[in-house]
JSON list of C-alpha atoms (C1' of nucleotides) in Angstrom, two decimals:
[
{"chain": "A", "resi": 1210, "resn": "UNK", "atom": "CA", "xyz": [23.41, -32.31, -75.75]},
{"chain": "A", "resi": 1211, "resn": "UNK", "atom": "CA", "xyz": [21.65, -30.84, -73.04]},
{"chain": "A", "resi": 1212, "resn": "UNK", "atom": "CA", "xyz": [21.02, -26.94, -72.59]},
{"chain": "A", "resi": 1213, "resn": "UNK", "atom": "CA", "xyz": [24.12, -26.60, -70.46]},
{"chain": "A", "resi": 1214, "resn": "UNK", "atom": "CA", "xyz": [26.18, -27.53, -73.47]},
{"chain": "A", "resi": 1215, "resn": "UNK", "atom": "CA", "xyz": [27.30, -30.88, -71.76]},
{"chain": "A", "resi": 1216, "resn": "UNK", "atom": "CA", "xyz": [27.27, -34.41, -73.90]},
{"chain": "A", "resi": 1217, "resn": "UNK", "atom": "CA", "xyz": [25.69, -36.71, -71.61]},
{"chain": "A", "resi": 1218, "resn": "UNK", "atom": "CA", "xyz": [25.76, -40.65, -71.76]},
{"chain": "A", "resi": 1219, "resn": "UNK", "atom": "CA", "xyz": [22.73, -42.59, -72.21]},
{"chain": "A", "resi": 1220, "resn": "UNK", "atom": "CA", "xyz": [21.76, -44.19, -68.64]},
{"chain": "A", "resi": 1221, "resn": "UNK", "atom": "CA", "xyz": [23.61, -47.32, -66.94]},
{"chain": "A", "resi": 1222, "resn": "UNK", "atom": "CA", "xyz": [21.93, -50.57, -68.44]},
{"chain": "A", "resi": 1223, "resn": "UNK", "atom": "CA", "xyz": [23.71, -52.04, -65.70]},
{"chain": "A", "resi": 1224, "resn": "UNK", "atom": "CA", "xyz": [21.54, -50.13, -62.70]},
{"chain": "A", "resi": 1225, "resn": "UNK", "atom": "CA", "xyz": [18.21, -50.46, -64.55]},
{"chain": "A", "resi": 1226, "resn": "UNK", "atom": "CA", "xyz": [19.15, -54.25, -64.45]},
{"chain": "A", "resi": 1227, "resn": "UNK", "atom": "CA", "xyz": [19.55, -54.16, -60.72]},
{"chain": "A", "resi": 1228, "resn": "UNK", "atom": "CA", "xyz": [15.80, -54.15, -58.21]},
{"chain": "A", "resi": 1229, "resn": "UNK", "atom": "CA", "xyz": [13.09, -52.34, -59.41]},
{"chain": "A", "resi": 1230, "resn": "UNK", "atom": "CA", "xyz": [12.77, -49.93, -56.18]},
{"chain": "A", "resi": 1231, "resn": "UNK", "atom": "CA", "xyz": [16.13, -48.88, -56.43]},
{"chain": "A", "resi": 1232, "resn": "UNK", "atom": "CA", "xyz": [16.46, -48.48, -60.36]},
{"chain": "A", "resi": 1233, "resn": "UNK", "atom": "CA", "xyz": [13.22, -46.12, -59.88]},
{"chain": "A", "resi": 1234, "resn": "UNK", "atom": "CA", "xyz": [14.94, -43.66, -57.07]},
{"chain": "A", "resi": 1235, "resn": "UNK", "atom": "CA", "xyz": [17.88, -43.39, -59.13]},
{"chain": "A", "resi": 1236, "resn": "UNK", "atom": "CA", "xyz": [15.75, -42.46, -62.80]},
{"chain": "A", "resi": 1237, "resn": "UNK", "atom": "CA", "xyz": [14.64, -39.55, -60.40]},
{"chain": "A", "resi": 1238, "resn": "UNK", "atom": "CA", "xyz": [16.93, -36.76, -62.03]},
{"chain": "A", "resi": 1239, "resn": "UNK", "atom": "CA", "xyz": [18.09, -38.55, -65.30]},
{"chain": "A", "resi": 1240, "resn": "UNK", "atom": "CA", "xyz": [16.83, -37.38, -68.78]},
{"chain": "A", "resi": 1241, "resn": "UNK", "atom": "CA", "xyz": [14.14, -38.33, -71.07]},
{"chain": "A", "resi": 1242, "resn": "UNK", "atom": "CA", "xyz": [15.61, -37.13, -74.44]},
{"chain": "A", "resi": 1243, "resn": "UNK", "atom": "CA", "xyz": [13.60, -37.70, -77.97]},
{"chain": "A", "resi": 1244, "resn": "UNK", "atom": "CA", "xyz": [15.63, -36.44, -81.17]},
{"chain": "A", "resi": 1245, "resn": "UNK", "atom": "CA", "xyz": [18.53, -34.42, -81.47]},
{"chain": "A", "resi": 1246, "resn": "UNK", "atom": "CA", "xyz": [19.80, -31.25, -82.45]},
{"chain": "A", "resi": 1247, "resn": "UNK", "atom": "CA", "xyz": [17.32, -28.38, -82.98]},
{"chain": "A", "resi": 1248, "resn": "UNK", "atom": "CA", "xyz": [14.63, -30.79, -82.91]},
{"chain": "A", "resi": 1249, "resn": "UNK", "atom": "CA", "xyz": [15.35, -32.70, -79.57]},
{"chain": "A", "resi": 1250, "resn": "UNK", "atom": "CA", "xyz": [12.82, -32.35, -76.70]},
{"chain": "A", "resi": 1251, "resn": "UNK", "atom": "CA", "xyz": [14.56, -32.73, -73.42]},
{"chain": "A", "resi": 1252, "resn": "UNK", "atom": "CA", "xyz": [13.35, -33.33, -69.85]},
{"chain": "A", "resi": 1253, "resn": "UNK", "atom": "CA", "xyz": [14.51, -34.13, -66.16]},
{"chain": "A", "resi": 1254, "resn": "UNK", "atom": "CA", "xyz": [12.40, -37.01, -64.60]},
{"chain": "A", "resi": 1255, "resn": "UNK", "atom": "CA", "xyz": [10.74, -35.44, -61.46]},
{"chain": "A", "resi": 1256, "resn": "UNK", "atom": "CA", "xyz": [8.16, -38.59, -60.45]},
{"chain": "A", "resi": 1257, "resn": "UNK", "atom": "CA", "xyz": [8.28, -41.98, -61.32]},
{"chain": "A", "resi": 1258, "resn": "UNK", "atom": "CA", "xyz": [6.64, -45.36, -59.86]},
{"chain": "A", "resi": 1259, "resn": "UNK", "atom": "CA", "xyz": [8.09, -48.55, -59.30]},
{"chain": "A", "resi": 1260, "resn": "UNK", "atom": "CA", "xyz": [6.24, -52.01, -60.33]},
{"chain": "A", "resi": 1261, "resn": "UNK", "atom": "CA", "xyz": [8.27, -54.54, -58.43]},
{"chain": "A", "resi": 1262, "resn": "UNK", "atom": "CA", "xyz": [7.20, -58.18, -60.42]},
{"chain": "A", "resi": 1263, "resn": "UNK", "atom": "CA", "xyz": [4.39, -60.85, -60.73]},
{"chain": "A", "resi": 1264, "resn": "UNK", "atom": "CA", "xyz": [3.83, -60.79, -57.11]},
{"chain": "A", "resi": 1265, "resn": "UNK", "atom": "CA", "xyz": [3.11, -56.93, -57.46]},
{"chain": "A", "resi": 1266, "resn": "UNK", "atom": "CA", "xyz": [-1.15, -57.21, -57.10]},
{"chain": "A", "resi": 1267, "resn": "UNK", "atom": "CA", "xyz": [-1.26, -53.68, -58.83]},
{"chain": "A", "resi": 1268, "resn": "UNK", "atom": "CA", "xyz": [1.27, -54.52, -61.93]},
{"chain": "A", "resi": 1269, "resn": "UNK", "atom": "CA", "xyz": [0.30, -55.39, -65.30]},
{"chain": "A", "resi": 1270, "resn": "UNK", "atom": "CA", "xyz": [2.85, -58.42, -64.75]},
{"chain": "A", "resi": 1271, "resn": "UNK", "atom": "CA", "xyz": [-0.18, -59.64, -62.36]},
{"chain": "A", "resi": 1272, "resn": "UNK", "atom": "CA", "xyz": [-1.62, -62.10, -64.52]},
{"chain": "A", "resi": 1273, "resn": "UNK", "atom": "CA", "xyz": [1.32, -63.34, -66.19]},
{"chain": "A", "resi": 1274, "resn": "UNK", "atom": "CA", "xyz": [2.70, -62.71, -69.55]},
{"chain": "A", "resi": 1275, "resn": "UNK", "atom": "CA", "xyz": [0.47, -61.42, -72.08]},
{"chain": "A", "resi": 1276, "resn": "UNK", "atom": "CA", "xyz": [0.87, -59.81, -75.70]},
{"chain": "A", "resi": 1277, "resn": "UNK", "atom": "CA", "xyz": [0.24, -56.65, -74.17]},
{"chain": "A", "resi": 1278, "resn": "UNK", "atom": "CA", "xyz": [3.22, -56.57, -70.91]},
{"chain": "A", "resi": 1279, "resn": "UNK", "atom": "CA", "xyz": [5.58, -59.22, -72.97]},
{"chain": "A", "resi": 1280, "resn": "UNK", "atom": "CA", "xyz": [8.46, -56.49, -73.05]},
{"chain": "A", "resi": 1281, "resn": "UNK", "atom": "CA", "xyz": [8.22, -56.32, -69.06]},
{"chain": "A", "resi": 1282, "resn": "UNK", "atom": "CA", "xyz": [9.47, -59.97, -68.92]},
{"chain": "A", "resi": 1283, "resn": "UNK", "atom": "CA", "xyz": [12.63, -58.90, -71.19]},
{"chain": "A", "resi": 1284, "resn": "UNK", "atom": "CA", "xyz": [15.77, -57.27, -70.71]},
{"chain": "A", "resi": 1285, "resn": "UNK", "atom": "CA", "xyz": [16.42, -54.18, -69.30]},
{"chain": "A", "resi": 1286, "resn": "UNK", "atom": "CA", "xyz": [16.10, -50.64, -70.51]},
{"chain": "A", "resi": 1287, "resn": "UNK", "atom": "CA", "xyz": [13.44, -51.04, -73.09]},
{"chain": "A", "resi": 1288, "resn": "UNK", "atom": "CA", "xyz": [10.29, -49.34, -73.21]},
{"chain": "A", "resi": 1289, "resn": "UNK", "atom": "CA", "xyz": [6.89, -50.77, -72.26]},
{"chain": "A", "resi": 1290, "resn": "UNK", "atom": "CA", "xyz": [3.86, -48.56, -73.49]},
{"chain": "A", "resi": 1291, "resn": "UNK", "atom": "CA", "xyz": [0.69, -49.44, -73.15]},
{"chain": "A", "resi": 1292, "resn": "UNK", "atom": "CA", "xyz": [-2.74, -47.29, -73.55]},
{"chain": "A", "resi": 1293, "resn": "UNK", "atom": "CA", "xyz": [-4.69, -46.47, -70.71]},
{"chain": "A", "resi": 1294, "resn": "UNK", "atom": "CA", "xyz": [-8.36, -45.70, -70.63]},
{"chain": "A", "resi": 1295, "resn": "UNK", "atom": "CA", "xyz": [-8.55, -45.88, -74.24]},
{"chain": "A", "resi": 1296, "resn": "UNK", "atom": "CA", "xyz": [-6.78, -42.61, -74.63]},
{"chain": "A", "resi": 1297, "resn": "UNK", "atom": "CA", "xyz": [-3.60, -41.84, -72.97]},
{"chain": "A", "resi": 1298, "resn": "UNK", "atom": "CA", "xyz": [-0.33, -43.92, -73.61]},
{"chain": "A", "resi": 1299, "resn": "UNK", "atom": "CA", "xyz": [2.06, -44.65, -70.56]},
{"chain": "A", "resi": 1300, "resn": "UNK", "atom": "CA", "xyz": [5.74, -45.49, -70.74]},
{"chain": "A", "resi": 1301, "resn": "UNK", "atom": "CA", "xyz": [7.62, -47.27, -68.53]},
{"chain": "A", "resi": 1302, "resn": "UNK", "atom": "CA", "xyz": [11.41, -48.39, -68.42]},
{"chain": "A", "resi": 1303, "resn": "UNK", "atom": "CA", "xyz": [11.76, -52.12, -67.93]},
{"chain": "A", "resi": 1304, "resn": "UNK", "atom": "CA", "xyz": [13.93, -53.23, -65.47]},
{"chain": "A", "resi": 1305, "resn": "UNK", "atom": "CA", "xyz": [15.78, -56.14, -63.40]},
{"chain": "A", "resi": 1306, "resn": "UNK", "atom": "CA", "xyz": [17.16, -58.99, -65.13]},
{"chain": "A", "resi": 1307, "resn": "UNK", "atom": "CA", "xyz": [15.13, -60.91, -68.14]},
{"chain": "A", "resi": 1308, "resn": "UNK", "atom": "CA", "xyz": [12.81, -62.93, -67.15]},
{"chain": "A", "resi": 1309, "resn": "UNK", "atom": "CA", "xyz": [11.54, -60.57, -63.97]},
{"chain": "A", "resi": 1310, "resn": "UNK", "atom": "CA", "xyz": [8.73, -58.80, -65.03]},
{"chain": "A", "resi": 1311, "resn": "UNK", "atom": "CA", "xyz": [9.47, -55.55, -63.39]},
{"chain": "A", "resi": 1312, "resn": "UNK", "atom": "CA", "xyz": [9.33, -51.71, -64.75]},
{"chain": "A", "resi": 1313, "resn": "UNK", "atom": "CA", "xyz": [9.35, -48.31, -64.08]},
{"chain": "A", "resi": 1314, "resn": "UNK", "atom": "CA", "xyz": [6.63, -45.85, -64.77]},
{"chain": "A", "resi": 1315, "resn": "UNK", "atom": "CA", "xyz": [7.43, -42.81, -65.98]},
{"chain": "A", "resi": 1316, "resn": "UNK", "atom": "CA", "xyz": [4.83, -40.32, -64.39]},
{"chain": "A", "resi": 1317, "resn": "UNK", "atom": "CA", "xyz": [6.33, -36.68, -65.01]},
{"chain": "A", "resi": 1318, "resn": "UNK", "atom": "CA", "xyz": [9.26, -34.84, -66.63]},
{"chain": "A", "resi": 1319, "resn": "UNK", "atom": "CA", "xyz": [10.36, -30.99, -66.06]},
{"chain": "A", "resi": 1320, "resn": "UNK", "atom": "CA", "xyz": [11.44, -29.61, -69.76]},
{"chain": "A", "resi": 1321, "resn": "UNK", "atom": "CA", "xyz": [15.06, -28.74, -70.14]},
{"chain": "A", "resi": 1322, "resn": "UNK", "atom": "CA", "xyz": [14.86, -28.10, -73.97]},
{"chain": "A", "resi": 1323, "resn": "UNK", "atom": "CA", "xyz": [12.08, -28.42, -76.82]},
{"chain": "A", "resi": 1324, "resn": "UNK", "atom": "CA", "xyz": [9.10, -26.57, -74.82]},
{"chain": "A", "resi": 1325, "resn": "UNK", "atom": "CA", "xyz": [7.71, -25.15, -78.07]},
{"chain": "A", "resi": 1326, "resn": "UNK", "atom": "CA", "xyz": [7.89, -28.72, -79.74]},
{"chain": "A", "resi": 1327, "resn": "UNK", "atom": "CA", "xyz": [6.50, -30.17, -76.16]},
{"chain": "A", "resi": 1328, "resn": "UNK", "atom": "CA", "xyz": [3.46, -27.97, -76.50]},
{"chain": "A", "resi": 1329, "resn": "UNK", "atom": "CA", "xyz": [2.90, -28.53, -80.54]},
{"chain": "A", "resi": 1330, "resn": "UNK", "atom": "CA", "xyz": [2.52, -32.32, -79.46]},
{"chain": "A", "resi": 1331, "resn": "UNK", "atom": "CA", "xyz": [0.38, -31.30, -76.71]},
{"chain": "A", "resi": 1332, "resn": "UNK", "atom": "CA", "xyz": [-1.70, -29.71, -78.95]},
{"chain": "A", "resi": 1333, "resn": "UNK", "atom": "CA", "xyz": [-1.92, -31.82, -81.71]},
{"chain": "A", "resi": 1334, "resn": "UNK", "atom": "CA", "xyz": [-2.90, -34.76, -78.77]},
{"chain": "A", "resi": 1335, "resn": "UNK", "atom": "CA", "xyz": [-5.64, -32.67, -77.51]},
{"chain": "A", "resi": 1336, "resn": "UNK", "atom": "CA", "xyz": [-6.92, -31.84, -81.12]},
{"chain": "A", "resi": 1337, "resn": "UNK", "atom": "CA", "xyz": [-6.93, -35.28, -81.85]},
{"chain": "A", "resi": 1338, "resn": "UNK", "atom": "CA", "xyz": [-9.23, -35.75, -78.36]},
{"chain": "A", "resi": 1339, "resn": "UNK", "atom": "CA", "xyz": [-11.47, -32.92, -79.11]},
{"chain": "A", "resi": 1340, "resn": "UNK", "atom": "CA", "xyz": [-11.81, -32.84, -82.71]},
{"chain": "A", "resi": 1341, "resn": "UNK", "atom": "CA", "xyz": [-15.29, -35.16, -83.14]},
{"chain": "A", "resi": 1342, "resn": "UNK", "atom": "CA", "xyz": [-16.75, -32.52, -80.45]},
{"chain": "A", "resi": 1343, "resn": "UNK", "atom": "CA", "xyz": [-16.95, -29.94, -83.06]},
{"chain": "A", "resi": 1344, "resn": "UNK", "atom": "CA", "xyz": [-15.25, -26.69, -83.62]},
{"chain": "A", "resi": 1345, "resn": "UNK", "atom": "CA", "xyz": [-15.80, -24.83, -80.13]},
{"chain": "A", "resi": 1346, "resn": "UNK", "atom": "CA", "xyz": [-14.34, -28.10, -78.40]},
{"chain": "A", "resi": 1347, "resn": "UNK", "atom": "CA", "xyz": [-11.24, -27.87, -80.29]},
{"chain": "A", "resi": 1348, "resn": "UNK", "atom": "CA", "xyz": [-10.54, -24.07, -79.79]},
{"chain": "A", "resi": 1349, "resn": "UNK", "atom": "CA", "xyz": [-11.24, -24.34, -76.20]},
{"chain": "A", "resi": 1350, "resn": "UNK", "atom": "CA", "xyz": [-8.34, -26.81, -75.87]},
{"chain": "A", "resi": 1351, "resn": "UNK", "atom": "CA", "xyz": [-6.56, -24.92, -78.31]},
{"chain": "A", "resi": 1352, "resn": "UNK", "atom": "CA", "xyz": [-6.41, -22.24, -75.14]},
{"chain": "A", "resi": 1353, "resn": "UNK", "atom": "CA", "xyz": [-6.21, -24.47, -72.74]},
{"chain": "A", "resi": 1354, "resn": "UNK", "atom": "CA", "xyz": [-2.66, -25.84, -74.20]},
{"chain": "A", "resi": 1355, "resn": "UNK", "atom": "CA", "xyz": [-1.19, -22.46, -74.87]},
{"chain": "A", "resi": 1356, "resn": "UNK", "atom": "CA", "xyz": [-2.09, -21.34, -71.52]},
{"chain": "A", "resi": 1357, "resn": "UNK", "atom": "CA", "xyz": [-0.02, -23.99, -70.18]},
{"chain": "A", "resi": 1358, "resn": "UNK", "atom": "CA", "xyz": [2.94, -23.09, -68.04]},
{"chain": "A", "resi": 1359, "resn": "UNK", "atom": "CA", "xyz": [6.17, -24.62, -69.43]},
{"chain": "A", "resi": 1360, "resn": "UNK", "atom": "CA", "xyz": [6.18, -27.21, -66.35]},
{"chain": "A", "resi": 1361, "resn": "UNK", "atom": "CA", "xyz": [3.04, -28.49, -66.69]},
{"chain": "A", "resi": 1362, "resn": "UNK", "atom": "CA", "xyz": [3.68, -29.90, -70.27]},
{"chain": "A", "resi": 1363, "resn": "UNK", "atom": "CA", "xyz": [4.53, -33.31, -69.09]},
{"chain": "A", "resi": 1364, "resn": "UNK", "atom": "CA", "xyz": [3.20, -33.19, -65.37]},
{"chain": "A", "resi": 1365, "resn": "UNK", "atom": "CA", "xyz": [1.34, -36.58, -66.00]},
{"chain": "A", "resi": 1366, "resn": "UNK", "atom": "CA", "xyz": [2.03, -40.10, -67.24]},
{"chain": "A", "resi": 1367, "resn": "UNK", "atom": "CA", "xyz": [-0.22, -39.85, -70.22]},
{"chain": "A", "resi": 1368, "resn": "UNK", "atom": "CA", "xyz": [0.85, -36.00, -70.71]},
{"chain": "A", "resi": 1369, "resn": "UNK", "atom": "CA", "xyz": [4.85, -36.99, -70.61]},
{"chain": "A", "resi": 1370, "resn": "UNK", "atom": "CA", "xyz": [3.92, -39.22, -73.96]},
{"chain": "A", "resi": 1371, "resn": "UNK", "atom": "CA", "xyz": [2.08, -36.75, -75.32]},
{"chain": "A", "resi": 1372, "resn": "UNK", "atom": "CA", "xyz": [4.50, -33.84, -74.88]},
{"chain": "A", "resi": 1373, "resn": "UNK", "atom": "CA", "xyz": [7.36, -36.66, -76.25]},
{"chain": "A", "resi": 1374, "resn": "UNK", "atom": "CA", "xyz": [4.71, -38.28, -79.28]},
{"chain": "A", "resi": 1375, "resn": "UNK", "atom": "CA", "xyz": [5.09, -41.62, -77.79]},
{"chain": "A", "resi": 1376, "resn": "UNK", "atom": "CA", "xyz": [2.71, -44.02, -78.56]},
{"chain": "A", "resi": 1377, "resn": "UNK", "atom": "CA", "xyz": [2.64, -47.83, -78.46]},
{"chain": "A", "resi": 1378, "resn": "UNK", "atom": "CA", "xyz": [4.89, -47.57, -81.81]},
{"chain": "A", "resi": 1379, "resn": "UNK", "atom": "CA", "xyz": [7.86, -47.11, -78.94]},
{"chain": "A", "resi": 1380, "resn": "UNK", "atom": "CA", "xyz": [6.87, -50.52, -76.84]},
{"chain": "A", "resi": 1381, "resn": "UNK", "atom": "CA", "xyz": [9.82, -52.36, -77.01]},
{"chain": "A", "resi": 1382, "resn": "UNK", "atom": "CA", "xyz": [12.36, -49.29, -77.92]},
{"chain": "A", "resi": 1383, "resn": "UNK", "atom": "CA", "xyz": [15.76, -49.72, -76.62]},
{"chain": "A", "resi": 1384, "resn": "UNK", "atom": "CA", "xyz": [16.54, -46.53, -74.52]},
{"chain": "A", "resi": 1385, "resn": "UNK", "atom": "CA", "xyz": [19.97, -47.41, -73.33]},
{"chain": "A", "resi": 1386, "resn": "UNK", "atom": "CA", "xyz": [21.35, -47.35, -77.26]},
{"chain": "A", "resi": 1387, "resn": "UNK", "atom": "CA", "xyz": [23.28, -44.10, -77.83]},
{"chain": "A", "resi": 1388, "resn": "UNK", "atom": "CA", "xyz": [21.85, -42.10, -80.42]},
{"chain": "A", "resi": 1389, "resn": "UNK", "atom": "CA", "xyz": [18.44, -43.53, -80.39]},
{"chain": "A", "resi": 1390, "resn": "UNK", "atom": "CA", "xyz": [15.33, -41.30, -81.27]},
{"chain": "A", "resi": 1391, "resn": "UNK", "atom": "CA", "xyz": [13.87, -41.83, -77.96]},
{"chain": "A", "resi": 1392, "resn": "UNK", "atom": "CA", "xyz": [16.53, -42.68, -75.06]},
{"chain": "A", "resi": 1393, "resn": "UNK", "atom": "CA", "xyz": [17.61, -41.98, -71.40]},
{"chain": "A", "resi": 1394, "resn": "UNK", "atom": "CA", "xyz": [20.66, -39.77, -70.87]},
{"chain": "A", "resi": 1395, "resn": "UNK", "atom": "CA", "xyz": [22.38, -39.70, -66.83]},
{"chain": "A", "resi": 1396, "resn": "UNK", "atom": "CA", "xyz": [22.72, -36.14, -65.67]},
{"chain": "A", "resi": 1397, "resn": "UNK", "atom": "CA", "xyz": [25.49, -36.25, -63.09]},
{"chain": "A", "resi": 1398, "resn": "UNK", "atom": "CA", "xyz": [24.03, -33.27, -61.06]},
{"chain": "A", "resi": 1399, "resn": "UNK", "atom": "CA", "xyz": [22.11, -35.30, -59.07]},
{"chain": "A", "resi": 1400, "resn": "UNK", "atom": "CA", "xyz": [18.96, -34.60, -57.28]},
{"chain": "A", "resi": 1401, "resn": "UNK", "atom": "CA", "xyz": [18.45, -32.25, -54.07]},
{"chain": "A", "resi": 1402, "resn": "UNK", "atom": "CA", "xyz": [15.16, -34.13, -52.23]},
{"chain": "A", "resi": 1403, "resn": "UNK", "atom": "CA", "xyz": [13.59, -37.02, -53.15]},
{"chain": "A", "resi": 1404, "resn": "UNK", "atom": "CA", "xyz": [10.32, -37.91, -51.40]},
{"chain": "A", "resi": 1405, "resn": "UNK", "atom": "CA", "xyz": [8.43, -41.61, -51.54]},
{"chain": "A", "resi": 1406, "resn": "UNK", "atom": "CA", "xyz": [4.88, -42.30, -51.20]},
{"chain": "A", "resi": 1407, "resn": "UNK", "atom": "CA", "xyz": [2.15, -44.77, -52.07]},
{"chain": "A", "resi": 1408, "resn": "UNK", "atom": "CA", "xyz": [1.52, -45.46, -55.75]},
{"chain": "A", "resi": 1409, "resn": "UNK", "atom": "CA", "xyz": [-1.57, -43.41, -57.57]},
{"chain": "A", "resi": 1410, "resn": "UNK", "atom": "CA", "xyz": [-4.32, -44.57, -59.44]},
{"chain": "A", "resi": 1411, "resn": "UNK", "atom": "CA", "xyz": [-3.74, -48.33, -57.94]},
{"chain": "A", "resi": 1412, "resn": "UNK", "atom": "CA", "xyz": [-6.71, -48.60, -55.61]},
{"chain": "A", "resi": 1413, "resn": "UNK", "atom": "CA", "xyz": [-7.81, -52.29, -57.58]},
{"chain": "A", "resi": 1414, "resn": "UNK", "atom": "CA", "xyz": [-4.87, -53.38, -55.76]},
{"chain": "A", "resi": 1415, "resn": "UNK", "atom": "CA", "xyz": [-4.96, -55.02, -52.33]},
{"chain": "A", "resi": 1416, "resn": "UNK", "atom": "CA", "xyz": [-2.86, -54.58, -48.92]},
{"chain": "A", "resi": 1417, "resn": "UNK", "atom": "CA", "xyz": [0.24, -54.46, -48.67]},
{"chain": "A", "resi": 1418, "resn": "UNK", "atom": "CA", "xyz": [0.82, -53.45, -52.86]},
{"chain": "A", "resi": 1419, "resn": "UNK", "atom": "CA", "xyz": [-2.15, -50.51, -52.48]},
{"chain": "A", "resi": 1420, "resn": "UNK", "atom": "CA", "xyz": [0.30, -48.75, -49.98]},
{"chain": "A", "resi": 1421, "resn": "UNK", "atom": "CA", "xyz": [3.69, -49.71, -50.32]},
{"chain": "A", "resi": 1422, "resn": "UNK", "atom": "CA", "xyz": [5.66, -46.15, -50.83]},
{"chain": "A", "resi": 1423, "resn": "UNK", "atom": "CA", "xyz": [7.04, -46.93, -54.64]},
{"chain": "A", "resi": 1424, "resn": "UNK", "atom": "CA", "xyz": [6.31, -43.42, -55.84]},
{"chain": "A", "resi": 1425, "resn": "UNK", "atom": "CA", "xyz": [9.12, -41.28, -56.10]},
{"chain": "A", "resi": 1426, "resn": "UNK", "atom": "CA", "xyz": [9.44, -37.81, -56.84]},
{"chain": "A", "resi": 1427, "resn": "UNK", "atom": "CA", "xyz": [11.23, -34.57, -56.60]},
{"chain": "A", "resi": 1428, "resn": "UNK", "atom": "CA", "xyz": [9.90, -32.09, -53.46]},
{"chain": "A", "resi": 1429, "resn": "UNK", "atom": "CA", "xyz": [8.64, -29.12, -54.24]},
{"chain": "A", "resi": 1430, "resn": "UNK", "atom": "CA", "xyz": [9.05, -29.68, -58.39]},
{"chain": "A", "resi": 1431, "resn": "UNK", "atom": "CA", "xyz": [6.59, -28.04, -60.21]},
{"chain": "A", "resi": 1432, "resn": "UNK", "atom": "CA", "xyz": [6.28, -30.45, -63.05]},
{"chain": "A", "resi": 1433, "resn": "UNK", "atom": "CA", "xyz": [4.99, -33.21, -60.25]},
{"chain": "A", "resi": 1434, "resn": "UNK", "atom": "CA", "xyz": [1.97, -34.43, -61.38]},
{"chain": "A", "resi": 1435, "resn": "UNK", "atom": "CA", "xyz": [-1.36, -32.86, -60.57]},
{"chain": "A", "resi": 1436, "resn": "UNK", "atom": "CA", "xyz": [0.20, -30.95, -57.44]},
{"chain": "A", "resi": 1437, "resn": "UNK", "atom": "CA", "xyz": [1.02, -34.13, -55.71]},
{"chain": "A", "resi": 1438, "resn": "UNK", "atom": "CA", "xyz": [3.76, -33.64, -53.20]},
{"chain": "A", "resi": 1439, "resn": "UNK", "atom": "CA", "xyz": [4.40, -29.86, -53.91]},
{"chain": "B", "resi": 1164, "resn": "DG", "atom": "C1'", "xyz": [-18.01, -64.30, -77.72]},
{"chain": "B", "resi": 1165, "resn": "DC", "atom": "C1'", "xyz": [-19.07, -60.70, -74.34]},
{"chain": "B", "resi": 1166, "resn": "DA", "atom": "C1'", "xyz": [-19.15, -58.07, -70.04]},
{"chain": "B", "resi": 1167, "resn": "DA", "atom": "C1'", "xyz": [-16.00, -54.99, -67.25]},
{"chain": "B", "resi": 1168, "resn": "DA", "atom": "C1'", "xyz": [-12.67, -52.22, -65.79]},
{"chain": "B", "resi": 1169, "resn": "DG", "atom": "C1'", "xyz": [-8.50, -49.74, -66.33]},
{"chain": "B", "resi": 1170, "resn": "DA", "atom": "C1'", "xyz": [-0.76, -47.46, -63.83]},
{"chain": "B", "resi": 1171, "resn": "DT", "atom": "C1'", "xyz": [-5.92, -40.54, -66.72]},
{"chain": "B", "resi": 1172, "resn": "DT", "atom": "C1'", "xyz": [-7.23, -35.99, -67.76]},
{"chain": "B", "resi": 1173, "resn": "DT", "atom": "C1'", "xyz": [-10.68, -32.78, -68.71]},
{"chain": "B", "resi": 1174, "resn": "DG", "atom": "C1'", "xyz": [-14.13, -29.94, -68.21]},
{"chain": "B", "resi": 1175, "resn": "DC", "atom": "C1'", "xyz": [-18.48, -29.24, -65.74]},
{"chain": "B", "resi": 1176, "resn": "DT", "atom": "C1'", "xyz": [-21.79, -28.87, -61.85]},
{"chain": "C", "resi": 240, "resn": "DG", "atom": "C1'", "xyz": [-15.39, -32.50, -56.35]},
{"chain": "C", "resi": 241, "resn": "DC", "atom": "C1'", "xyz": [-17.20, -35.54, -59.61]},
{"chain": "C", "resi": 242, "resn": "DA", "atom": "C1'", "xyz": [-18.46, -37.85, -63.68]},
{"chain": "C", "resi": 243, "resn": "DA", "atom": "C1'", "xyz": [-17.44, -38.47, -68.65]},
{"chain": "C", "resi": 244, "resn": "DA", "atom": "C1'", "xyz": [-14.40, -39.81, -72.68]},
{"chain": "C", "resi": 245, "resn": "DT", "atom": "C1'", "xyz": [-12.86, -44.03, -75.15]},
{"chain": "C", "resi": 246, "resn": "DC", "atom": "C1'", "xyz": [-10.97, -48.79, -76.52]},
{"chain": "C", "resi": 247, "resn": "DT", "atom": "C1'", "xyz": [-7.92, -52.43, -75.28]},
{"chain": "C", "resi": 248, "resn": "DT", "atom": "C1'", "xyz": [-7.21, -55.86, -72.51]},
{"chain": "C", "resi": 249, "resn": "DT", "atom": "C1'", "xyz": [-8.99, -59.50, -69.37]},
{"chain": "C", "resi": 250, "resn": "DG", "atom": "C1'", "xyz": [-11.63, -62.79, -67.21]},
{"chain": "C", "resi": 251, "resn": "DC", "atom": "C1'", "xyz": [-15.66, -65.68, -67.22]},
{"chain": "C", "resi": 252, "resn": "DC", "atom": "C1'", "xyz": [-19.42, -68.06, -69.66]}
]
DNA sequence: GCAAAGATTTGCT
DNA sequence: GCAAATCTTTGCC
């Protein structure tokens, strides 16, 4: 149940089985939900990126099927979670029919409920990273997390996973299953203005892939990553 | 079997 | 604004 007391349906797997760019666009405004009852963490997706298939030279699928990206080749509505830069997890939603390797990266989420739990999870993640650098580093990180505005708790792909405690154990989890611990729900109320732009962090990809406007975000939303598009 | 780079974030110069 | 942190995955020898 969302903060407005509404009971929302899980996100439609049919929509996710459609073309990646369309699926990405429709995921903006949907809810990402972890847990239920008083422990529920819920946020509104405000930024995504589409990775359209093996032909997309920016996609992890560009080398064909490997152990890491295997779930991208499977059925839609399933989580593809990978580790980037040895430190951060990133959450994707597998899209398009089974056999087509496409996914949508969830880049940013605006907290709707469970913000305190998200902040604790961010703190736990920061402690794990700074622990070996000593007490002073830990104290500094704790202050930084405590000072974050609510809108910044999941304002980036690595931060979404930190705030929702998502890691590679969730790789392959079904996000369209009612009652699942980690799931997508649709918010019928819709989103005002969705803007499109080039994807972030894919400078290694040749044109035309590098410039394709396949990043979608809610214009002016403070939870969009790194101030992009505000 | 080894070298290189990465769909990021953070903190310091 | 830039570089470091950190480790898995991929590509090539």
